[in-house]
mmCIF file with all atom_site columns, C-alpha atoms in Angstrom:
data_model
loop_
_atom_site.group_PDB
_atom_site.id
_atom_site.type_symbol
_atom_site.label_atom_id
_atom_site.label_alt_id
_atom_site.label_comp_id
_atom_site.label_asym_id
_atom_site.label_entity_id
_atom_site.label_seq_id
_atom_site.pdbx_PDB_ins_code
_atom_site.Cartn_x
_atom_site.Cartn_y
_atom_site.Cartn_z
_atom_site.occupancy
_atom_site.B_iso_or_equiv
_atom_site.pdbx_formal_charge
_atom_site.auth_seq_id
_atom_site.auth_comp_id
_atom_site.auth_asym_id
_atom_site.auth_atom_id
_atom_site.pdbx_PDB_model_num
ATOM 1   C CA . MET A 1 1   ? 50.683  105.930 119.557 1.00 46.00 ? 789 MET A CA 1
ATOM 2   C CA . GLU A 1 2   ? 52.135  109.369 119.982 1.00 45.00 ? 790 GLU A CA 1
ATOM 3   C CA . LYS A 1 3   ? 55.315  109.934 121.961 1.00 49.00 ? 791 LYS A CA 1
ATOM 4   C CA . ASN A 1 4   ? 56.061  113.051 123.923 1.00 49.00 ? 792 ASN A CA 1
ATOM 5   C CA . CYS A 1 5   ? 59.779  113.415 124.344 1.00 48.00 ? 793 CYS A CA 1
ATOM 6   C CA . ASN A 1 6   ? 62.077  116.249 125.293 1.00 46.00 ? 794 ASN A CA 1
ATOM 7   C CA . ARG A 1 7   ? 64.902  115.725 122.838 1.00 44.00 ? 795 ARG A CA 1
ATOM 8   C CA . LYS A 1 8   ? 68.443  116.848 123.544 1.00 41.00 ? 796 LYS A CA 1
ATOM 9   C CA . LYS A 1 9   ? 71.650  116.071 121.675 1.00 41.00 ? 797 LYS A CA 1
ATOM 10  C CA . ASN A 1 10  ? 73.112  112.644 122.435 1.00 38.00 ? 798 ASN A CA 1
ATOM 11  C CA . ILE A 1 11  ? 71.820  112.384 125.999 1.00 41.00 ? 799 ILE A CA 1
ATOM 12  C CA . GLU A 1 12  ? 69.034  110.369 127.529 1.00 42.00 ? 800 GLU A CA 1
ATOM 13  C CA . CYS A 1 13  ? 65.573  111.825 127.468 1.00 45.00 ? 801 CYS A CA 1
ATOM 14  C CA . ASN A 1 14  ? 62.322  110.928 129.172 1.00 44.00 ? 802 ASN A CA 1
ATOM 15  C CA . CYS A 1 15  ? 59.774  109.563 126.754 1.00 44.00 ? 803 CYS A CA 1
ATOM 16  C CA . ILE A 1 16  ? 56.178  108.821 127.579 1.00 42.00 ? 804 ILE A CA 1
ATOM 17  C CA . CYS A 1 17  ? 54.659  106.138 125.417 1.00 42.00 ? 805 CYS A CA 1
ATOM 18  C CA . HIS A 1 18  ? 50.892  106.607 125.491 1.00 44.00 ? 806 HIS A CA 1
ATOM 19  C CA . PHE A 1 19  ? 50.053  103.286 123.939 1.00 43.00 ? 807 PHE A CA 1
ATOM 20  C CA . LYS A 1 20  ? 51.802  101.386 126.762 1.00 48.00 ? 808 LYS A CA 1
ATOM 21  C CA . LYS A 1 21  ? 50.619  103.681 129.541 1.00 48.00 ? 809 LYS A CA 1
ATOM 22  C CA . ARG A 1 22  ? 53.983  103.714 131.238 1.00 52.00 ? 810 ARG A CA 1
ATOM 23  C CA . LYS A 1 23  ? 56.993  105.962 131.345 1.00 54.00 ? 811 LYS A CA 1
ATOM 24  C CA . GLN A 1 24  ? 60.199  104.817 129.602 1.00 55.00 ? 812 GLN A CA 1
ATOM 25  C CA . ILE A 1 25  ? 63.693  106.219 129.412 1.00 54.00 ? 813 ILE A CA 1
ATOM 26  C CA . LYS A 1 26  ? 65.188  106.003 125.924 1.00 55.00 ? 814 LYS A CA 1
ATOM 27  C CA . LYS A 1 27  ? 68.196  107.443 124.219 1.00 52.00 ? 815 LYS A CA 1
ATOM 28  C CA . CYS A 1 28  ? 67.438  110.198 121.785 1.00 51.00 ? 816 CYS A CA 1
ATOM 29  C CA . PRO A 1 29  ? 68.163  109.282 118.173 1.00 50.00 ? 817 PRO A CA 1
ATOM 30  C CA . ARG A 1 30  ? 71.188  110.858 116.591 1.00 49.00 ? 818 ARG A CA 1
ATOM 31  C CA . HIS A 1 31  ? 70.471  113.358 113.888 1.00 46.00 ? 819 HIS A CA 1
ATOM 32  C CA . SER A 1 32  ? 72.532  113.459 110.717 1.00 47.00 ? 820 SER A CA 1
ATOM 33  C CA . ARG A 1 33  ? 72.955  117.207 111.214 1.00 49.00 ? 821 ARG A CA 1
ATOM 34  C CA . THR A 1 34  ? 74.959  116.660 114.387 1.00 46.00 ? 822 THR A CA 1
ATOM 35  C CA . ARG A 1 35  ? 77.325  114.047 112.891 1.00 47.00 ? 823 ARG A CA 1
ATOM 36  C CA . LYS A 1 36  ? 79.937  114.834 110.336 1.00 61.00 ? 824 LYS A CA 1
ATOM 37  C CA . THR A 1 37  ? 79.982  112.042 107.786 1.00 69.00 ? 825 THR A CA 1
ATOM 38  C CA . LEU A 1 38  ? 82.616  111.646 105.116 1.00 73.00 ? 826 LEU A CA 1
ATOM 39  C CA . ILE A 1 39  ? 81.534  110.902 101.597 1.00 81.00 ? 827 ILE A CA 1
ATOM 40  C CA . LYS A 1 40  ? 83.626  108.250 99.865  1.00 83.00 ? 828 LYS A CA 1
ATOM 41  C CA . LYS A 1 41  ? 83.875  107.883 96.110  1.00 86.00 ? 829 LYS A CA 1
ATOM 42  C CA . LEU A 1 42  ? 85.832  105.296 94.128  1.00 87.00 ? 830 LEU A CA 1
ATOM 43  C CA . ILE A 1 43  ? 87.909  106.907 91.355  1.00 88.00 ? 831 ILE A CA 1
ATOM 44  C CA . CYS A 1 44  ? 89.579  104.971 88.524  1.00 91.00 ? 832 CYS A CA 1
ATOM 45  C CA . ILE A 1 45  ? 92.266  106.608 86.390  1.00 90.00 ? 833 ILE A CA 1
ATOM 46  C CA . HIS A 1 46  ? 94.607  105.674 83.577  1.00 92.00 ? 834 HIS A CA 1
ATOM 47  C CA . ARG A 1 47  ? 97.720  107.821 83.546  1.00 90.00 ? 835 ARG A CA 1
ATOM 48  C CA . CYS A 1 48  ? 100.493 107.598 80.959  1.00 94.00 ? 836 CYS A CA 1
ATOM 49  C CA . VAL A 1 49  ? 103.584 109.670 81.770  1.00 94.00 ? 837 VAL A CA 1
ATOM 50  C CA . PRO A 1 50  ? 106.517 110.032 79.369  1.00 95.00 ? 838 PRO A CA 1
ATOM 51  C CA . ILE A 1 51  ? 109.986 109.497 80.835  1.00 94.00 ? 839 ILE A CA 1
ATOM 52  C CA . ASN A 1 52  ? 112.860 111.609 79.528  1.00 93.00 ? 840 ASN A CA 1
ATOM 53  C CA . GLN A 1 53  ? 115.660 112.250 81.978  1.00 92.00 ? 841 GLN A CA 1
ATOM 54  C CA . LYS A 1 54  ? 119.447 112.289 82.007  1.00 88.00 ? 842 LYS A CA 1
ATOM 55  C CA . CYS A 1 55  ? 121.211 108.993 82.466  1.00 87.00 ? 843 CYS A CA 1
ATOM 56  C CA . ASP A 1 56  ? 123.553 110.299 85.164  1.00 85.00 ? 844 ASP A CA 1
ATOM 57  C CA . ASP A 1 57  ? 123.178 107.858 88.115  1.00 86.00 ? 845 ASP A CA 1
ATOM 58  C CA . THR A 1 58  ? 122.291 110.723 90.495  1.00 88.00 ? 846 THR A CA 1
ATOM 59  C CA . THR A 1 59  ? 119.047 112.454 89.478  1.00 88.00 ? 847 THR A CA 1
ATOM 60  C CA . THR A 1 60  ? 115.922 110.796 90.869  1.00 93.00 ? 848 THR A CA 1
ATOM 61  C CA . GLN A 1 61  ? 112.598 112.087 89.594  1.00 94.00 ? 849 GLN A CA 1
ATOM 62  C CA . THR A 1 62  ? 109.230 111.486 91.218  1.00 94.00 ? 850 THR A CA 1
ATOM 63  C CA . TYR A 1 63  ? 106.526 110.475 88.734  1.00 93.00 ? 851 TYR A CA 1
ATOM 64  C CA . PHE A 1 64  ? 103.693 109.741 91.177  1.00 91.00 ? 852 PHE A CA 1
ATOM 65  C CA . TYR A 1 65  ? 103.174 110.871 94.775  1.00 90.00 ? 853 TYR A CA 1
ATOM 66  C CA . VAL A 1 66  ? 100.306 110.825 97.286  1.00 88.00 ? 854 VAL A CA 1
ATOM 67  C CA . ALA A 1 67  ? 100.681 113.045 100.357 1.00 86.00 ? 855 ALA A CA 1
ATOM 68  C CA . SER A 1 68  ? 99.769  111.397 103.660 1.00 79.00 ? 856 SER A CA 1
ATOM 69  C CA . ASN A 1 69  ? 97.326  114.194 104.508 1.00 82.00 ? 857 ASN A CA 1
ATOM 70  C CA . SER A 1 70  ? 95.508  114.171 101.138 1.00 82.00 ? 858 SER A CA 1
ATOM 71  C CA . ASN A 1 71  ? 91.939  113.014 100.519 1.00 82.00 ? 859 ASN A CA 1
ATOM 72  C CA . ILE A 1 72  ? 93.217  110.180 98.305  1.00 83.00 ? 860 ILE A CA 1
ATOM 73  C CA . LYS A 1 73  ? 93.166  106.872 100.178 1.00 83.00 ? 861 LYS A CA 1
ATOM 74  C CA . ASN A 1 74  ? 94.579  103.460 99.199  1.00 84.00 ? 862 ASN A CA 1
ATOM 75  C CA . PRO A 1 75  ? 95.624  103.953 95.543  1.00 90.00 ? 863 PRO A CA 1
ATOM 76  C CA . SER A 1 76  ? 96.042  100.460 94.087  1.00 92.00 ? 864 SER A CA 1
ATOM 77  C CA . GLY A 1 77  ? 96.266  98.875  90.652  1.00 93.00 ? 865 GLY A CA 1
ATOM 78  C CA . THR A 1 78  ? 98.873  98.109  87.994  1.00 95.00 ? 866 THR A CA 1
ATOM 79  C CA . ILE A 1 79  ? 102.020 99.972  87.062  1.00 94.00 ? 867 ILE A CA 1
ATOM 80  C CA . THR A 1 80  ? 103.935 99.418  83.812  1.00 96.00 ? 868 THR A CA 1
ATOM 81  C CA . ILE A 1 81  ? 107.374 100.875 83.101  1.00 96.00 ? 869 ILE A CA 1
ATOM 82  C CA . ILE A 1 82  ? 108.553 100.814 79.481  1.00 96.00 ? 870 ILE A CA 1
ATOM 83  C CA . ASN A 1 83  ? 112.255 101.524 78.888  1.00 95.00 ? 871 ASN A CA 1
ATOM 84  C CA . ASN A 1 84  ? 112.944 102.542 75.260  1.00 94.00 ? 872 ASN A CA 1
ATOM 85  C CA . SER A 1 85  ? 116.581 103.490 75.937  1.00 91.00 ? 873 SER A CA 1
ATOM 86  C CA . LYS A 1 86  ? 119.392 101.696 74.147  1.00 89.00 ? 874 LYS A CA 1
ATOM 87  C CA . SER A 1 87  ? 121.911 101.712 77.003  1.00 87.00 ? 875 SER A CA 1
ATOM 88  C CA . CYS A 1 88  ? 120.298 103.157 80.173  1.00 90.00 ? 876 CYS A CA 1
ATOM 89  C CA . THR A 1 89  ? 118.792 101.033 82.928  1.00 93.00 ? 877 THR A CA 1
ATOM 90  C CA . MET A 1 90  ? 115.852 102.502 84.850  1.00 94.00 ? 878 MET A CA 1
ATOM 91  C CA . HIS A 1 91  ? 115.969 101.944 88.611  1.00 95.00 ? 879 HIS A CA 1
ATOM 92  C CA . ILE A 1 92  ? 112.366 102.154 89.863  1.00 95.00 ? 880 ILE A CA 1
ATOM 93  C CA . THR A 1 93  ? 111.419 102.661 93.519  1.00 94.00 ? 881 THR A CA 1
ATOM 94  C CA . VAL A 1 94  ? 107.752 102.030 94.344  1.00 92.00 ? 882 VAL A CA 1
ATOM 95  C CA . SER A 1 95  ? 106.862 103.023 97.912  1.00 91.00 ? 883 SER A CA 1
ATOM 96  C CA . ASN A 1 96  ? 103.734 101.748 99.602  1.00 88.00 ? 884 ASN A CA 1
ATOM 97  C CA . SER A 1 97  ? 102.280 101.805 103.084 1.00 82.00 ? 885 SER A CA 1
ATOM 98  C CA . PHE A 1 98  ? 102.576 98.016  103.646 1.00 78.00 ? 886 PHE A CA 1
ATOM 99  C CA . ASN A 1 99  ? 106.214 97.056  103.368 1.00 78.00 ? 887 ASN A CA 1
ATOM 100 C CA . GLY A 1 100 ? 108.073 100.286 102.712 1.00 84.00 ? 888 GLY A CA 1
ATOM 101 C CA . HIS A 1 101 ? 109.346 100.127 99.157  1.00 87.00 ? 889 HIS A CA 1
ATOM 102 C CA . GLU A 1 102 ? 110.223 97.807  96.302  1.00 89.00 ? 890 GLU A CA 1
ATOM 103 C CA . GLU A 1 103 ? 113.141 98.434  93.962  1.00 93.00 ? 891 GLU A CA 1
ATOM 104 C CA . ILE A 1 104 ? 113.089 97.170  90.386  1.00 93.00 ? 892 ILE A CA 1
ATOM 105 C CA . ASP A 1 105 ? 115.634 97.525  87.580  1.00 95.00 ? 893 ASP A CA 1
ATOM 106 C CA . VAL A 1 106 ? 114.206 97.739  84.058  1.00 95.00 ? 894 VAL A CA 1
ATOM 107 C CA . ALA A 1 107 ? 116.832 96.872  81.447  1.00 94.00 ? 895 ALA A CA 1
ATOM 108 C CA . PRO A 1 108 ? 117.196 98.810  78.161  1.00 93.00 ? 896 PRO A CA 1
ATOM 109 C CA . ASN A 1 109 ? 114.524 98.016  75.540  1.00 94.00 ? 897 ASN A CA 1
ATOM 110 C CA . SER A 1 110 ? 112.323 96.132  77.998  1.00 96.00 ? 898 SER A CA 1
ATOM 111 C CA . SER A 1 111 ? 109.336 96.666  80.271  1.00 96.00 ? 899 SER A CA 1
ATOM 112 C CA . PHE A 1 112 ? 108.031 95.670  83.684  1.00 94.00 ? 900 PHE A CA 1
ATOM 113 C CA . THR A 1 113 ? 104.465 95.361  84.999  1.00 95.00 ? 901 THR A CA 1
ATOM 114 C CA . ALA A 1 114 ? 103.391 94.881  88.616  1.00 92.00 ? 902 ALA A CA 1
ATOM 115 C CA . ILE A 1 115 ? 100.208 94.895  90.652  1.00 92.00 ? 903 ILE A CA 1
ATOM 116 C CA . VAL A 1 116 ? 100.635 97.239  93.596  1.00 91.00 ? 904 VAL A CA 1
ATOM 117 C CA . ALA A 1 117 ? 98.526  98.227  96.600  1.00 90.00 ? 905 ALA A CA 1
ATOM 118 C CA . ASN A 1 118 ? 98.511  101.417 98.673  1.00 90.00 ? 906 ASN A CA 1
ATOM 119 C CA . ILE A 1 119 ? 101.010 103.252 96.453  1.00 91.00 ? 907 ILE A CA 1
ATOM 120 C CA . GLU A 1 120 ? 102.652 106.267 98.063  1.00 91.00 ? 908 GLU A CA 1
ATOM 121 C CA . SER A 1 121 ? 105.200 107.194 95.378  1.00 92.00 ? 909 SER A CA 1
ATOM 122 C CA . VAL A 1 122 ? 106.971 106.087 92.203  1.00 94.00 ? 910 VAL A CA 1
ATOM 123 C CA . LYS A 1 123 ? 110.522 107.378 91.653  1.00 95.00 ? 911 LYS A CA 1
ATOM 124 C CA . ILE A 1 124 ? 112.894 106.689 88.760  1.00 95.00 ? 912 ILE A CA 1
ATOM 125 C CA . LEU A 1 125 ? 116.688 106.890 88.616  1.00 94.00 ? 913 LEU A CA 1
ATOM 126 C CA . CYS A 1 126 ? 118.454 106.322 85.290  1.00 93.00 ? 914 CYS A CA 1
ATOM 127 C CA . LYS A 1 127 ? 121.730 104.410 85.467  1.00 91.00 ? 915 LYS A CA 1
ATOM 128 C CA . GLY A 1 128 ? 124.220 103.782 82.733  1.00 83.00 ? 916 GLY A CA 1
ATOM 129 C CA . GLN A 1 129 ? 127.155 105.402 81.012  1.00 72.00 ? 917 GLN A CA 1
ATOM 130 C CA . SER A 1 130 ? 128.721 108.477 82.571  1.00 61.00 ? 918 SER A CA 1
ATOM 131 C CA . ASN A 1 131 ? 127.951 110.562 79.469  1.00 63.00 ? 919 ASN A CA 1
ATOM 132 C CA . ASN A 1 132 ? 125.591 113.330 80.641  1.00 60.00 ? 920 ASN A CA 1
ATOM 133 C CA . ASP A 1 133 ? 124.326 113.844 77.095  1.00 63.00 ? 921 ASP A CA 1
ATOM 134 C CA . LEU A 1 134 ? 122.666 110.422 77.135  1.00 84.00 ? 922 LEU A CA 1
ATOM 135 C CA . TYR A 1 135 ? 118.946 110.415 78.010  1.00 87.00 ? 923 TYR A CA 1
ATOM 136 C CA . CYS A 1 136 ? 116.767 107.681 79.394  1.00 90.00 ? 924 CYS A CA 1
ATOM 137 C CA . THR A 1 137 ? 113.430 107.518 77.531  1.00 93.00 ? 925 THR A CA 1
ATOM 138 C CA . GLY A 1 138 ? 110.256 105.527 77.932  1.00 96.00 ? 926 GLY A CA 1
ATOM 139 C CA . SER A 1 139 ? 106.922 105.762 79.704  1.00 96.00 ? 927 SER A CA 1
ATOM 140 C CA . MET A 1 140 ? 105.139 104.905 82.933  1.00 95.00 ? 928 MET A CA 1
ATOM 141 C CA . GLN A 1 141 ? 101.536 103.716 82.773  1.00 95.00 ? 929 GLN A CA 1
ATOM 142 C CA . LEU A 1 142 ? 99.359  103.693 85.881  1.00 92.00 ? 930 LEU A CA 1
ATOM 143 C CA . ASP A 1 143 ? 95.969  102.016 85.937  1.00 94.00 ? 931 ASP A CA 1
ATOM 144 C CA . ILE A 1 144 ? 94.844  102.693 89.481  1.00 92.00 ? 932 ILE A CA 1
ATOM 145 C CA . HIS A 1 145 ? 91.770  103.095 91.597  1.00 91.00 ? 933 HIS A CA 1
ATOM 146 C CA . TYR A 1 146 ? 91.526  104.907 94.900  1.00 88.00 ? 934 TYR A CA 1
ATOM 147 C CA . THR A 1 147 ? 89.005  106.149 97.398  1.00 86.00 ? 935 THR A CA 1
ATOM 148 C CA . LEU A 1 148 ? 88.425  109.886 97.468  1.00 83.00 ? 936 LEU A CA 1
ATOM 149 C CA . MET A 1 149 ? 87.102  111.149 100.795 1.00 77.00 ? 937 MET A CA 1
ATOM 150 C CA . PHE A 1 150 ? 85.447  114.556 101.087 1.00 73.00 ? 938 PHE A CA 1
#
């Protein structure tokens, strides 16, 4: 039941099967050394980020971002924005790879929770009175999972 085969990378080779007493042509098996395989690992994180920025209607801050060329793939989960401000409204922009972006306004002393898929970025703009001394405060909580490829 022994096979004599001249093996070469990814090309056909001539194999002689002694137990059948005839010559067969078979493809050589692929070796794992010749193929680059990516290892995938599911990562789950809970991230709580404090928000403290001027309520000036112009400054947008990025609180979460995934670069398109990173090893992080398909971050999905829940996002909660808590606005503790007394007079500032938080304008949230959540970008994802499906439908571009969603814009949500979170009123003062309130919160918002959403289930999101394929998050690319979360940006916050504080809107309200024109007094530059007024700050927008609160927090952003991310409970997400993503695939890490390496």
